[in-house]
XYZ file of C-alpha atoms in Angstrom:
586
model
C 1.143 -45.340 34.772
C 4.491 -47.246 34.923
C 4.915 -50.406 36.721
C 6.837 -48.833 39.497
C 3.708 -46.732 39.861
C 1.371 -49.228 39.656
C 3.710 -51.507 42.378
C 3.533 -48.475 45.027
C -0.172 -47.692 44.488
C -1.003 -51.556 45.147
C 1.228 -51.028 47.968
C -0.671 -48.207 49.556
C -3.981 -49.618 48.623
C -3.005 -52.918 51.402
C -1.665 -50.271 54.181
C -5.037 -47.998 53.839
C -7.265 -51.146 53.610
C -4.973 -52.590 56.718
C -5.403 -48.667 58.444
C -9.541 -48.944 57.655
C -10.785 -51.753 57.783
C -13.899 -51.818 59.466
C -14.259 -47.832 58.681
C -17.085 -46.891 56.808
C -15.314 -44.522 54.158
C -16.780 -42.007 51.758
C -14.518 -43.220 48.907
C -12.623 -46.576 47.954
C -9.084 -47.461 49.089
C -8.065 -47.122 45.858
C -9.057 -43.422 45.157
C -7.189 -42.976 48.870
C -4.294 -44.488 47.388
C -3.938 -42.234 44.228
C -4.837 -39.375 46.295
C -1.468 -40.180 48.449
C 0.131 -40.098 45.617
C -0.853 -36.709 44.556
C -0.136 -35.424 47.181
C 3.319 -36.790 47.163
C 4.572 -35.568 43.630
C 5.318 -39.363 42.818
C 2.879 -39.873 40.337
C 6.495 -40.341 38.092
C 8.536 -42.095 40.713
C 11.623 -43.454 38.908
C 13.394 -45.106 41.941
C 12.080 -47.981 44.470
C 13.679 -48.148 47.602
C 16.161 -50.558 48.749
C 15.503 -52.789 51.619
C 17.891 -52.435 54.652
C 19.648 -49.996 53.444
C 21.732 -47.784 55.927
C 21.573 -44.307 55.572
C 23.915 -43.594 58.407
C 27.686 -44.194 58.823
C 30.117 -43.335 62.202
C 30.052 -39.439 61.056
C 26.505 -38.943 62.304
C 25.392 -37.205 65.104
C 22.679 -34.833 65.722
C 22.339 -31.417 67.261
C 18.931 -30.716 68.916
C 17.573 -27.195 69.621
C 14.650 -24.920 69.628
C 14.840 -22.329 67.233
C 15.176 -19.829 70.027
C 17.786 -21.653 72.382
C 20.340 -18.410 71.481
C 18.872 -15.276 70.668
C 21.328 -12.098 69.688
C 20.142 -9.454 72.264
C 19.839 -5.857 72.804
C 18.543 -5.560 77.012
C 15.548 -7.429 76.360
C 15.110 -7.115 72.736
C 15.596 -10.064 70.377
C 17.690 -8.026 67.638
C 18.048 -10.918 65.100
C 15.552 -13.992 63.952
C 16.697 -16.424 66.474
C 16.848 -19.520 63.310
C 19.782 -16.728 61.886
C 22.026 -17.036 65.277
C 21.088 -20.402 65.429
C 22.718 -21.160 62.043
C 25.085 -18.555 62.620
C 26.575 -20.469 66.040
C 26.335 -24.115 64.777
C 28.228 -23.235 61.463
C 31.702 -22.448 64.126
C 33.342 -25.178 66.004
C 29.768 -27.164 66.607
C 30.178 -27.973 62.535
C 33.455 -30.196 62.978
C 31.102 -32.338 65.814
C 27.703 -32.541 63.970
C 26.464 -33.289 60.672
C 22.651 -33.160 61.500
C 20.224 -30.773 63.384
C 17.147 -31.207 64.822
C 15.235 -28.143 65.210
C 12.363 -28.567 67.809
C 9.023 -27.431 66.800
C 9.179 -23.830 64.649
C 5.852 -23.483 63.871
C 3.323 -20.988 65.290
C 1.757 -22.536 68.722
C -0.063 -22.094 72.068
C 1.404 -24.241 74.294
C 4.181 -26.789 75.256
C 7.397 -24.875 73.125
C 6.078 -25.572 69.705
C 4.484 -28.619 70.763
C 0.705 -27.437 70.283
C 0.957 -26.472 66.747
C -1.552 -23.648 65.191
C -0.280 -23.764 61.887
C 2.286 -26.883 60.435
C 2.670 -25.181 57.288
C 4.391 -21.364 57.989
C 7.267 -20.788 60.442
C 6.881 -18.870 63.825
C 7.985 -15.439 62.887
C 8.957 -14.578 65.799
C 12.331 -17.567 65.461
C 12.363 -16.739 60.792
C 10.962 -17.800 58.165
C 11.280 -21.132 55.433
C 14.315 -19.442 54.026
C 16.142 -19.978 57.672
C 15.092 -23.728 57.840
C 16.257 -24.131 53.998
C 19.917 -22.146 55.038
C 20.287 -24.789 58.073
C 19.263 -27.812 55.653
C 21.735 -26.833 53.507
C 24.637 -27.227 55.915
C 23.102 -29.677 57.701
C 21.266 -32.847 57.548
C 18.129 -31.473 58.656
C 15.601 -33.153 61.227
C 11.963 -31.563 61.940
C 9.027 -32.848 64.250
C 5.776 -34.171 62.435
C 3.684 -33.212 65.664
C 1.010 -35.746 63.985
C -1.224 -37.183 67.568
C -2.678 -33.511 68.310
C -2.728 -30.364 67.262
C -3.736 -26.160 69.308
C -7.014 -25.443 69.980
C -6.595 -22.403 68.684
C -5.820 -24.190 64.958
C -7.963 -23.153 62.132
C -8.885 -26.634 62.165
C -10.339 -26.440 65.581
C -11.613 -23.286 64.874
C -14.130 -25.036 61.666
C -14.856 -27.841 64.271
C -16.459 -25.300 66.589
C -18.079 -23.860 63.996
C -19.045 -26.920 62.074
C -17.383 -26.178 59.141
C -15.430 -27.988 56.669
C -12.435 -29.424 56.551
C -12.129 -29.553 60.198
C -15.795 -30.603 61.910
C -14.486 -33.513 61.055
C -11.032 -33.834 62.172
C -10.873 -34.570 66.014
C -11.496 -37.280 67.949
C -14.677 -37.177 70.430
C -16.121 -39.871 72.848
C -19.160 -39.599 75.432
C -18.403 -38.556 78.461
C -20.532 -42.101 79.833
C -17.926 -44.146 78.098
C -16.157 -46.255 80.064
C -12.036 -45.092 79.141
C -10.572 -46.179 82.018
C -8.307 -48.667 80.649
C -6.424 -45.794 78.177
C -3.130 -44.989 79.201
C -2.403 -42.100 80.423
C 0.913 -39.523 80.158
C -0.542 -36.765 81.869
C -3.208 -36.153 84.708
C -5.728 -33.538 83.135
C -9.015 -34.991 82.416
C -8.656 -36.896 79.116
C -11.518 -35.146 77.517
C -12.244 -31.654 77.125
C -15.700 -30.157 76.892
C -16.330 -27.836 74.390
C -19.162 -25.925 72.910
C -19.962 -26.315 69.141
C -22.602 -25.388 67.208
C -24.114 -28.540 67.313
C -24.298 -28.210 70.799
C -21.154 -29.885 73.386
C -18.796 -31.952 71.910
C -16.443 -33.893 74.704
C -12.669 -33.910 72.794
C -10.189 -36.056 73.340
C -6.914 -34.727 74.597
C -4.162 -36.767 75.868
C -1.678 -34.514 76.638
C -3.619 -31.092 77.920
C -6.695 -29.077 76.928
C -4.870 -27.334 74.241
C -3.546 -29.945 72.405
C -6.410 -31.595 70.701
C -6.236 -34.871 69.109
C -6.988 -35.706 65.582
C -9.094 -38.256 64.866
C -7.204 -40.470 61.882
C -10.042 -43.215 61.352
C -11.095 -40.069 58.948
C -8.607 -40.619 55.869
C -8.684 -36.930 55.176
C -6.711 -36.410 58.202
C -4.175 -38.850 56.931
C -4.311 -36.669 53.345
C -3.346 -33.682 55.668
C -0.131 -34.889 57.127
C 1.497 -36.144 53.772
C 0.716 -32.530 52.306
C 2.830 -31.628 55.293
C 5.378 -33.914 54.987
C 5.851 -33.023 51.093
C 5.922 -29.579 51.995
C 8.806 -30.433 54.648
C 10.572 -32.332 52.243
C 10.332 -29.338 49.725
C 12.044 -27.202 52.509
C 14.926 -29.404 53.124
C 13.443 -32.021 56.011
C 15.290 -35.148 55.797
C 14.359 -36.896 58.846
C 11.112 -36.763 60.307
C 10.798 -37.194 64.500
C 6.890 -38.375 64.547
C 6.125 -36.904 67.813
C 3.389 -38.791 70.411
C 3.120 -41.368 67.816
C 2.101 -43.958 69.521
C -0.921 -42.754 70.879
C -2.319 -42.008 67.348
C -5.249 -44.578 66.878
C -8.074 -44.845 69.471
C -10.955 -47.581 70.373
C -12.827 -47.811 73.144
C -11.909 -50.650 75.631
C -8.710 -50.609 74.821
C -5.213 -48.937 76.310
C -5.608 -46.643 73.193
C -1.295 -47.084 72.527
C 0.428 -49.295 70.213
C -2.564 -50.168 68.393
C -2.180 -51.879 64.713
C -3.121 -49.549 63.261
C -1.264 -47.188 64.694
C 2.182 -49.393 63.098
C 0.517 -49.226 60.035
C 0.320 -45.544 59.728
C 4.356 -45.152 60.241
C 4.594 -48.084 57.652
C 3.144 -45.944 54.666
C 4.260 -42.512 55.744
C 7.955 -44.329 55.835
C 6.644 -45.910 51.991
C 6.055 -42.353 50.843
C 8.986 -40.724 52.346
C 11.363 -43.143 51.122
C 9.944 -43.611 47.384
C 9.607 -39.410 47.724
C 13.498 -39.315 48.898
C 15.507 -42.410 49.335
C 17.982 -41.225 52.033
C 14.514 -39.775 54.325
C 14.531 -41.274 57.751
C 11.793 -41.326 60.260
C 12.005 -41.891 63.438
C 9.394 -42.592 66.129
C 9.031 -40.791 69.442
C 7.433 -43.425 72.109
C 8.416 -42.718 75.799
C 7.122 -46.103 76.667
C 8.530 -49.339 77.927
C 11.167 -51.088 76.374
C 10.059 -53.774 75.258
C 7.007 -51.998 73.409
C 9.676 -49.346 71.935
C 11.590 -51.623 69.895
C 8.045 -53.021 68.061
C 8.423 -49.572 66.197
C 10.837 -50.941 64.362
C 8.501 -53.559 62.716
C 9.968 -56.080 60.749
C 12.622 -53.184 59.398
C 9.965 -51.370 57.348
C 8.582 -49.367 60.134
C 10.806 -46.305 61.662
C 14.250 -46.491 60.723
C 14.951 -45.409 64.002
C 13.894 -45.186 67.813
C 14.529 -43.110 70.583
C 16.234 -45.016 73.538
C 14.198 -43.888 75.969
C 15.212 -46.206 78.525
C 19.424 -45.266 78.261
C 18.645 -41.570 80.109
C 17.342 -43.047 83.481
C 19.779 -46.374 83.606
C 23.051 -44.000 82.299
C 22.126 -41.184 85.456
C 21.108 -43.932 87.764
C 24.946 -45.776 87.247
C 26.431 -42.247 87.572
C 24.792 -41.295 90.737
C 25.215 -45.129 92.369
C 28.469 -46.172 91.086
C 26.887 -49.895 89.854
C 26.518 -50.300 86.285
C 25.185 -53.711 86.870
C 21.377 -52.494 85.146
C 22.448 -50.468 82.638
C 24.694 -53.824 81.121
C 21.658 -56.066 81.951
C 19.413 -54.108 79.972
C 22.332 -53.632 77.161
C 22.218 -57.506 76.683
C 18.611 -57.669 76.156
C 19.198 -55.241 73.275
C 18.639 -56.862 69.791
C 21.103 -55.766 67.297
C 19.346 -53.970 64.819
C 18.799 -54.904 61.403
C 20.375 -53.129 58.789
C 17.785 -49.934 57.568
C 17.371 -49.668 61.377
C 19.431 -47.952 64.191
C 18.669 -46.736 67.977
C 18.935 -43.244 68.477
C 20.879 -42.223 71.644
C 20.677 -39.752 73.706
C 20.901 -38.430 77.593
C 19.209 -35.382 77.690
C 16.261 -33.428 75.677
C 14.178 -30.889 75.651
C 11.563 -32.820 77.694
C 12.638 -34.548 81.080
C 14.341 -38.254 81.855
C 11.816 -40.510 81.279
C 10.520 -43.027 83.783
C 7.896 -45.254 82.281
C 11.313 -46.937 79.973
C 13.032 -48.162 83.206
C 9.162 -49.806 84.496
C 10.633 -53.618 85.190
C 14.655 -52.218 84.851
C 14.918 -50.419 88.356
C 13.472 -51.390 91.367
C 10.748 -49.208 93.051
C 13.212 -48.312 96.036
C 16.292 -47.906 93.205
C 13.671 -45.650 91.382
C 12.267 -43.196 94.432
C 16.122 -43.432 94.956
C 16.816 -41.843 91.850
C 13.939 -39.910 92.688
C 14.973 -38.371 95.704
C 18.740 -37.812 94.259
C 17.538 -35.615 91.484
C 15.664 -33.242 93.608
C 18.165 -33.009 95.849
C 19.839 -31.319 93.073
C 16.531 -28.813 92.003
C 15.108 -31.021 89.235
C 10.960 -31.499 89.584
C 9.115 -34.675 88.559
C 5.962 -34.722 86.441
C 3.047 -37.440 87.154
C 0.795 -39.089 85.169
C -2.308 -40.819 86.273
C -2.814 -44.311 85.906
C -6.508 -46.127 85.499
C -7.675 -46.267 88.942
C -7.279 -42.421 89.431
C -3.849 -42.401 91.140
C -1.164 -40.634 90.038
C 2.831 -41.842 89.310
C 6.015 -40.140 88.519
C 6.409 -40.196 84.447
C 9.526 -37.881 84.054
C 12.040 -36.125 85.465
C 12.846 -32.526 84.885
C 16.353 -31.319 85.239
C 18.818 -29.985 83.095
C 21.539 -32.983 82.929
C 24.383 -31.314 83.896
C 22.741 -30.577 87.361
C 21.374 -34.229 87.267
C 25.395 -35.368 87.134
C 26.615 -32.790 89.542
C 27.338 -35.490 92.490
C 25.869 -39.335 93.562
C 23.119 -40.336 96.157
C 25.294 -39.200 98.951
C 25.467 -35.509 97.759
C 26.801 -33.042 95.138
C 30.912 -33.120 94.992
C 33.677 -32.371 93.110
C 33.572 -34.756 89.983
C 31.205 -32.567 88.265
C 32.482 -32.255 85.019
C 34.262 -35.807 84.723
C 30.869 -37.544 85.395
C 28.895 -35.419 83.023
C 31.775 -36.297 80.168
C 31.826 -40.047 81.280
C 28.237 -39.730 80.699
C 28.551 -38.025 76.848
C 31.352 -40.691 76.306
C 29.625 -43.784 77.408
C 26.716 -43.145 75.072
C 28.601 -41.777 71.927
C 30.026 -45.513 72.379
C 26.730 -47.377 71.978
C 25.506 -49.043 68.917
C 23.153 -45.798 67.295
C 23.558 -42.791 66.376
C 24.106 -40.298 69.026
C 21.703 -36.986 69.687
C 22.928 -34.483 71.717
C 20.651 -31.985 73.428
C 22.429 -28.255 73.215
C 22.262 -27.593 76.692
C 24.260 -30.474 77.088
C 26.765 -28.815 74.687
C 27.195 -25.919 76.759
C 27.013 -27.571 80.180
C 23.579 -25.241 81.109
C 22.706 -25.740 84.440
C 18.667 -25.138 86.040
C 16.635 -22.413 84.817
C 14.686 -21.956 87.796
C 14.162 -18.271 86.803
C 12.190 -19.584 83.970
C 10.540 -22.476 85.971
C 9.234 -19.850 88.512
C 7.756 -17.413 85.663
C 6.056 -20.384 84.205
C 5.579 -23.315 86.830
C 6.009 -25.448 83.655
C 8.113 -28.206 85.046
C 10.288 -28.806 81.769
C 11.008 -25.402 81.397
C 14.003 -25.768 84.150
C 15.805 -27.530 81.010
C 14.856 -25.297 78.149
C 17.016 -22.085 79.040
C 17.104 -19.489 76.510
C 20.973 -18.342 76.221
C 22.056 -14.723 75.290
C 24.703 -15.187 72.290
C 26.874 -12.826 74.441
C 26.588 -13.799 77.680
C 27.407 -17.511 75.772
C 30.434 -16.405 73.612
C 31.781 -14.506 76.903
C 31.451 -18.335 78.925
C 32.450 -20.162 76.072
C 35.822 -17.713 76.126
C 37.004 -18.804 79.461
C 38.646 -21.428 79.506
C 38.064 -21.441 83.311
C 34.261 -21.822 82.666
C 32.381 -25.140 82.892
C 30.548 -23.995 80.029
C 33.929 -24.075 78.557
C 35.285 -27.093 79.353
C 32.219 -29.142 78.344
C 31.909 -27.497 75.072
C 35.904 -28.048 74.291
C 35.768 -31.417 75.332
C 32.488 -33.023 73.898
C 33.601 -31.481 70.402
C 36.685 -33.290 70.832
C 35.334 -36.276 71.634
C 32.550 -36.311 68.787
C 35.992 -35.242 66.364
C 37.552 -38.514 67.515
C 34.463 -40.556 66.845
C 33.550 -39.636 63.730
C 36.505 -41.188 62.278
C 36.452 -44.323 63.938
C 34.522 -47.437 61.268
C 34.044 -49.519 64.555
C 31.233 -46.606 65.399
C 29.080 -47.352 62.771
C 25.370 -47.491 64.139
C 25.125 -50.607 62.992
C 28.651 -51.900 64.348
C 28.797 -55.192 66.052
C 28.612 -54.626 70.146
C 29.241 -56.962 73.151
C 29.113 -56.058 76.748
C 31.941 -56.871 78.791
C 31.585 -58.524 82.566
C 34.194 -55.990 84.718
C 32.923 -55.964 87.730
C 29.859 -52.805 88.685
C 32.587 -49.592 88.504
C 33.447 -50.449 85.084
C 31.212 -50.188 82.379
C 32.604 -51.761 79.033
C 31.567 -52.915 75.566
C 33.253 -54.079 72.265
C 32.747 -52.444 69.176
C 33.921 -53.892 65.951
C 33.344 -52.462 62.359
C 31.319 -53.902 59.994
C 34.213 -55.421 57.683
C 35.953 -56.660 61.021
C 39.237 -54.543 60.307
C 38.717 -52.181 63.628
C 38.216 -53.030 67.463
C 37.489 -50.469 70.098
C 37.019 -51.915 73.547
C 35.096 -48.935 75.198
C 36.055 -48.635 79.394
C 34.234 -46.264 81.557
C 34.927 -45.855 85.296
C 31.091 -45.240 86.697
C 32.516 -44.691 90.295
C 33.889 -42.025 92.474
C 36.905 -44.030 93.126
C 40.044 -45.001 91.529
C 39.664 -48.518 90.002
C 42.320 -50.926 89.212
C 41.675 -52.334 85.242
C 43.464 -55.344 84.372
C 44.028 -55.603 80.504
C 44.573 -59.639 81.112
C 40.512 -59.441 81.749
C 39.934 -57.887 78.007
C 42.307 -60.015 76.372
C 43.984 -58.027 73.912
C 45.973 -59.432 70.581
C 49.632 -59.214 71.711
C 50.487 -58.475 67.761
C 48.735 -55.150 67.627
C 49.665 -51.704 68.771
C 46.700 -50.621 71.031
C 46.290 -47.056 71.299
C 43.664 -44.916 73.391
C 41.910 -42.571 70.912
C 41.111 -40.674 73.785
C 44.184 -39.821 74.245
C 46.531 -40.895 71.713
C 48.984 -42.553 73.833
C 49.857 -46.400 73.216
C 49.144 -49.249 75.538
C 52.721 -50.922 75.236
C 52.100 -53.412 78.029
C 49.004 -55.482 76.911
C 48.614 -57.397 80.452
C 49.579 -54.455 82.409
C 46.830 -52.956 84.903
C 45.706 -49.365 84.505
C 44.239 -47.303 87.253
C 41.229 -46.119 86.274
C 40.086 -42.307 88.023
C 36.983 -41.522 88.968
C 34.717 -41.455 85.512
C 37.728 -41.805 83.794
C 37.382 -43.470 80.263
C 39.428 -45.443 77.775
C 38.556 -45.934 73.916
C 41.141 -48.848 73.081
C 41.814 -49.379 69.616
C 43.753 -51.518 67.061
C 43.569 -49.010 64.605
């Protein structure tokens, strides 16, 4: 065994006796360890990963679909494995924009789009098979859920626990229905535990998110043994960066809120030691739609996940679009910690899910939040509720595809549409991260409520299913919204890609111009590039004053967003309504 071998093995041994301590196990920490090992392939590991290291630069972004989002149609036959269009569509214009995919769950499933996952190991047939995922990995940086909290009931695994056979009788988590759970936090309001008859008579499950998705009960090690398989077998297939989906709800113990626990942190800590000694340049990053403040402790002390989701940028961006004040989406940027290089935010507006409420807890009021509320479905979006520990329910998401969200303010729908919805694109793209943008967004889709009504599944109003000719027919006229969205936000990513000063790890300072204007500095790493980032929030003309940024009089300033030159550095500049400015030295 070499020493680098030996290093990683002690390595492990301190995580699994961290994970299980207290846990009676069936075999040592050290037989756990080399079994990790195993399972990885790294039993000759030749390479030890580098501490903050950044494996990101200002040409990321990320592209985030289901594998069925366009489907190449005869009436209403599929004609082609959806994962083929897919590849087929991104590899025109979309290629110049993006550098990285993110295909939502395409694994066989039961419930929640790929969410509730019968088999982690095969691809849905009905979206391809591994050689589709290994054709989009090869064009792209590829990213894949690790669905790792809960899996169907209608799993094989499930299926042995019923029947009390092995591997799986012993895989889920179960509690006694006397037990006193009311302190767990909950996402959803089904019952938190499912009954269900076994052969050793009822069994009460644990489910956090429905009765179909089960969850897995990880104080048993060979559950843990499971998931690496999976992720090597990902990794074999081209997976580069791993979304760990419902992670923080992994570990459970009674009398407790059941989130966040230690051990919990642990777990992400030694799948990100095995990814990274497996491939250097593998990212994970962790899915928590939680509060802010217990978001960013995914990050650990940067040897957690390289990157999190910024859950709570959705609700603040819409909410300064739809009021006009930006005044709590900078408040909240200047409570931001910088990340630490080998970590980055990941930034977004929309998904596949809904805009998250439980971020913004302690960021919007209660009125500024039924507010937001009560603007959204005024424009057809629907709000999920969870239940909270003394039985009542609360609003934990809302569903709505985001161009619809953007489509006027509190007082109504109007004509500034499409300029709000870019503002919106270009405001984030700005941010310190690296930006994700959901397809839907691409194309400017609006509410599926033909969908919603067949299903009464809440998110499905945001998870349209295009026809690749019905698309290529909007995307052709130039007249279309569909159009003008696409066109624009490719241009826009174009521009950024080039610029240093959009690094993910970039320096960033938020600039004090009054609520309309939104504004932040961004400066590259080695200091050579400035980009002072404006953004009109309002529906009014605003009057900018370059005096208030201070530019160097030496330097040419020119607007990447349009190309023209600022010759007149103390000049003001009227602003339009969601108009934006990208100001640059270079």
């Amino acid at each position: 065994m070499s020493d680098l071998v030996q290093k990683l093995t002690a390595n492990l041994k301190h995580q699994l006796d961290v994970i299980y301590s207290g846990i009676s196990l069936n075999r040592s920490t050290d037989q756990l360890a080399d079994e990790l090992i195993d399972r990885m392939n790294l039993d000759d590991v030749t390479q030890e990963p580098k501490p903050f290291t950044n494996h990101w630069d200002e040409s990321d972004a990320v592209l985030i679909s289901y594998g069925d989002s366009i489907e190449r149609k005869n009436g209403y036959s599929v004609t082609e494995a959806p994962l083929k269009t897919l590849h087929s569509f991104v590899s025109g214009p979309l290629k110049a924009a993006f550098n990285a995919i993110h295909i939502l769950p395409f694994y066989p499933y039961s419930s929640d789009d790929g969410f509730s996952v019968i088999n982690y190991s095969v691809v849905n047939e009905a979206l391809g098979d591994w050689h589709d995922i290994r054709r989009l990995s090869a064009d792209f940086r590829l990213m894949s859920d690790l669905v790792i909290n809960h899996c169907s009931s209608r799993s094989v695994w499930f299926d042995q626990f019923i029947k009390g056979e092995s591997p799986g009788r012993d895989y889920f988590r179960t509690e006694l229905p006397s037990t006193d759970l009311t302190k767990v936090v909950r996402p959803r309001t089904t019952p938190l535990l499912r009954e269900t008859q076994t052969v050793q008579g009822v069994q009460h499950v644990w489910c956090t998110f429905s009765p179909d998705q089960v969850d897995l009960d990880f104080t048993n090690p060979d559950v843990l043994i499971e998931f690496v398989k999976i992720v090597r077998l990902y990794l074999d297939q081209g997976v580069r960066i791993f979304r760990l989906d419902a992670v923080a709800f992994l570990w459970k113990e009674t009398g407790t809120a059941c989130i966040n626990l230690r051990q919990t942190h642990e777990i992400i800590r030694l799948l990100r030691t095995l990814v990274e000694h497996a491939c250097h340049d593998a990212v994970i990053i962790t899915e928590t739609n939680i509060p802010n403040q217990e978001n960013l402790t995914y990050f650990g002390n940067a040897n957690e996940a390289h990157c999190i989701y910024n859950f709570s940028l959705p609700p603040l961006l819409v909410n300064t679009l739809v009021s006009g004040d930006s005044t709590h989406l900078k408040r909240w940027l200047m409570t931001m910690p910088p990340c630490q290089d080998g970590t980055a935010y990941f930034n977004f507006v929309a998904s596949h899910d809904g805009i998250g409420l439980r971020p913004v807890e302690g960021l919007l009021s209660e009125k500024e939040l039924n507010g937001l509320i009560n603007t959204m479905m005024g424009f057809g979006g629907r709000v999920s509720m969870r239940t909270l520990d003394d039985g009542s329910t609360r609003p934990y998401e809302i569903n709505i595809a985001l161009f619809d969200a953007l489509q006027g303010t509190h007082a109504g729908p109007d004509k500034w549409g499409v300029q709000r919805f870019i503002a919106a694109h270009v405001i984030m793209l700005a941010l310190e991260g690296i930006p994700g943008i959901y397809i839907h967004s691409m194309l400017g889709t609006r509410n599926d409520y033909a969908r919603f009504e067949n299903t009464q599944h809440n998110r499905h109003i945001n998870r349209h299913r295009w026809d690749l000719g019905e698309l290529e027919a909007q995307l052709g006229d130039a007249q279309s919204t569909h159009a003008q969205v696409y066109n624009r936000l490719i241009a826009i990513l174009a521009i950024r890609r080039q610029q240093r000063a959009f690094h993910p790890n970039a320096t960033q300072f938020t600039l004090q111009l009054g609520p309309h204007i939104f504004g932040i500095w961004r400066q590259s790493i080695d200091r050579r590039q400035s980009i002072f980032c404006l953004n009109n929030v309002s529906d009014q003309t605003v009057e900018l004053s370059l005096i208030d940024i201070n530019l160097i009089d030496s330097v040419t300033w020119i607007d990447l967003l349009t190309g023209q030159a600022i010759p007149d550095h103390q000049a003001t500049l009227s602003l339009p309504p969601y108009g934006s400015l990208w100001l640059s030295n270079a």
